[in-house]
């Protein structure tokens, strides 16, 4: 039964992306559906007993919050580093020297 739901969610995601819906929201919603299915039907715990809030519904959103905060913080730091490097290269007019050193 879990395989059937997974296939249905994947087909729904493909359909929504082809229809030009916002892909980040579609993928987030699909992930929440699959996570909720794993928790309620299969009885899978998403958090350890120590980190759990005691409610399976709240644990789903806590898991999403933890994953998002870790990944978004790392992504933001990477974007700021790249933007800072690009601005420095623009300021020093040294854009082509970096390319020539790689080639």
mmCIF file of C-alpha atoms in Angstrom:
data_model
loop_
_atom_site.group_PDB
_atom_site.id
_atom_site.type_symbol
_atom_site.label_atom_id
_atom_site.label_comp_id
_atom_site.label_asym_id
_atom_site.label_seq_id
_atom_site.Cartn_x
_atom_site.Cartn_y
_atom_site.Cartn_z
ATOM 1 C CA UNK A 1 0.000 0.000 0.000
ATOM 2 C CA UNK A 2 2.887 2.366 0.745
ATOM 3 C CA UNK A 3 4.323 1.791 -2.727
ATOM 4 C CA UNK A 4 1.004 2.685 -4.333
ATOM 5 C CA UNK A 5 0.785 5.947 -2.379
ATOM 6 C CA UNK A 6 4.390 6.777 -3.236
ATOM 7 C CA UNK A 7 3.744 6.257 -6.932
ATOM 8 C CA UNK A 8 0.565 8.351 -6.754
ATOM 9 C CA UNK A 9 2.419 11.184 -5.022
ATOM 10 C CA UNK A 10 5.221 11.048 -7.599
ATOM 11 C CA UNK A 11 2.689 11.159 -10.459
ATOM 12 C CA UNK A 12 0.938 14.101 -8.757
ATOM 13 C CA UNK A 13 4.270 15.947 -8.358
ATOM 14 C CA UNK A 14 5.120 15.422 -12.032
ATOM 15 C CA UNK A 15 1.662 16.617 -13.067
ATOM 16 C CA UNK A 16 1.867 19.757 -10.912
ATOM 17 C CA UNK A 17 5.353 20.643 -12.131
ATOM 18 C CA UNK A 18 4.321 20.139 -15.774
ATOM 19 C CA UNK A 19 1.336 22.436 -15.111
ATOM 20 C CA UNK A 20 3.859 25.125 -14.003
ATOM 21 C CA UNK A 21 2.927 25.207 -10.326
ATOM 22 C CA UNK A 22 5.493 26.424 -7.794
ATOM 23 C CA UNK A 23 7.838 23.396 -7.569
ATOM 24 C CA UNK A 24 9.161 24.121 -4.074
ATOM 25 C CA UNK A 25 5.666 24.152 -2.611
ATOM 26 C CA UNK A 26 4.639 21.043 -4.537
ATOM 27 C CA UNK A 27 7.691 19.098 -3.353
ATOM 28 C CA UNK A 28 7.263 20.300 0.243
ATOM 29 C CA UNK A 29 3.604 19.259 0.265
ATOM 30 C CA UNK A 30 4.462 15.862 -1.250
ATOM 31 C CA UNK A 31 7.121 15.334 1.398
ATOM 32 C CA UNK A 32 4.673 16.174 4.183
ATOM 33 C CA UNK A 33 2.144 13.724 2.733
ATOM 34 C CA UNK A 34 4.698 10.921 2.542
ATOM 35 C CA UNK A 35 6.044 11.678 6.028
ATOM 36 C CA UNK A 36 2.532 11.714 7.499
ATOM 37 C CA UNK A 37 1.770 8.425 5.759
ATOM 38 C CA UNK A 38 4.914 6.862 7.231
ATOM 39 C CA UNK A 39 4.020 8.065 10.724
ATOM 40 C CA UNK A 40 0.326 7.204 10.843
ATOM 41 C CA UNK A 41 0.105 4.044 8.742
ATOM 42 C CA UNK A 42 3.465 2.373 9.248
ATOM 43 C CA UNK A 43 3.967 3.614 12.813
ATOM 44 C CA UNK A 44 7.413 5.003 12.012
ATOM 45 C CA UNK A 45 8.787 7.457 14.564
ATOM 46 C CA UNK A 46 10.350 10.510 12.939
ATOM 47 C CA UNK A 47 12.031 11.781 16.103
ATOM 48 C CA UNK A 48 13.713 9.969 18.941
ATOM 49 C CA UNK A 49 11.710 9.492 22.134
ATOM 50 C CA UNK A 50 13.830 12.153 23.853
ATOM 51 C CA UNK A 51 13.266 14.773 21.121
ATOM 52 C CA UNK A 52 9.611 13.915 20.545
ATOM 53 C CA UNK A 53 6.874 16.313 21.596
ATOM 54 C CA UNK A 54 4.513 13.452 22.361
ATOM 55 C CA UNK A 55 2.258 14.131 19.382
ATOM 56 C CA UNK A 56 2.885 12.501 16.015
ATOM 57 C CA UNK A 57 1.337 15.469 14.193
ATOM 58 C CA UNK A 58 3.632 17.953 15.917
ATOM 59 C CA UNK A 59 6.631 15.680 15.390
ATOM 60 C CA UNK A 60 6.094 15.860 11.626
ATOM 61 C CA UNK A 61 6.309 19.655 11.666
ATOM 62 C CA UNK A 62 9.215 19.607 14.124
ATOM 63 C CA UNK A 63 11.119 17.333 11.743
ATOM 64 C CA UNK A 64 10.458 19.713 8.848
ATOM 65 C CA UNK A 65 11.553 22.689 10.979
ATOM 66 C CA UNK A 66 14.824 20.986 11.971
ATOM 67 C CA UNK A 67 15.642 19.956 8.399
ATOM 68 C CA UNK A 68 14.803 23.375 6.975
ATOM 69 C CA UNK A 69 16.801 25.309 9.554
ATOM 70 C CA UNK A 70 19.928 23.220 8.960
ATOM 71 C CA UNK A 71 19.781 23.343 5.174
ATOM 72 C CA UNK A 72 18.661 26.928 4.748
ATOM 73 C CA UNK A 73 21.372 28.231 7.082
ATOM 74 C CA UNK A 74 24.058 26.395 5.113
ATOM 75 C CA UNK A 75 22.622 27.551 1.806
ATOM 76 C CA UNK A 76 22.455 31.172 2.948
ATOM 77 C CA UNK A 77 26.077 31.096 4.071
ATOM 78 C CA UNK A 78 27.153 29.643 0.734
ATOM 79 C CA UNK A 79 25.238 32.282 -1.236
ATOM 80 C CA UNK A 80 26.728 35.101 0.849
ATOM 81 C CA UNK A 81 30.248 33.700 0.341
ATOM 82 C CA UNK A 82 29.801 33.444 -3.418
ATOM 83 C CA UNK A 83 28.287 36.938 -3.641
ATOM 84 C CA UNK A 84 31.108 38.368 -1.546
ATOM 85 C CA UNK A 85 33.741 36.715 -3.731
ATOM 86 C CA UNK A 86 32.026 37.937 -6.903
ATOM 87 C CA UNK A 87 31.876 41.490 -5.539
ATOM 88 C CA UNK A 88 35.561 41.353 -4.570
ATOM 89 C CA UNK A 89 36.536 40.113 -8.030
ATOM 90 C CA UNK A 90 34.457 42.871 -9.600
ATOM 91 C CA UNK A 91 36.052 45.471 -7.350
ATOM 92 C CA UNK A 92 39.594 44.332 -8.062
ATOM 93 C CA UNK A 93 39.006 43.954 -11.826
ATOM 94 C CA UNK A 94 40.528 40.524 -11.557
ATOM 95 C CA UNK A 95 37.672 38.563 -13.086
ATOM 96 C CA UNK A 96 39.647 36.943 -15.901
ATOM 97 C CA UNK A 97 42.726 35.973 -13.879
ATOM 98 C CA UNK A 98 40.709 33.410 -11.941
ATOM 99 C CA UNK A 99 39.444 31.867 -15.139
ATOM 100 C CA UNK A 100 42.912 31.763 -16.683
ATOM 101 C CA UNK A 101 44.394 30.102 -13.586
ATOM 102 C CA UNK A 102 41.801 27.324 -13.810
ATOM 103 C CA UNK A 103 42.312 26.792 -17.530
#
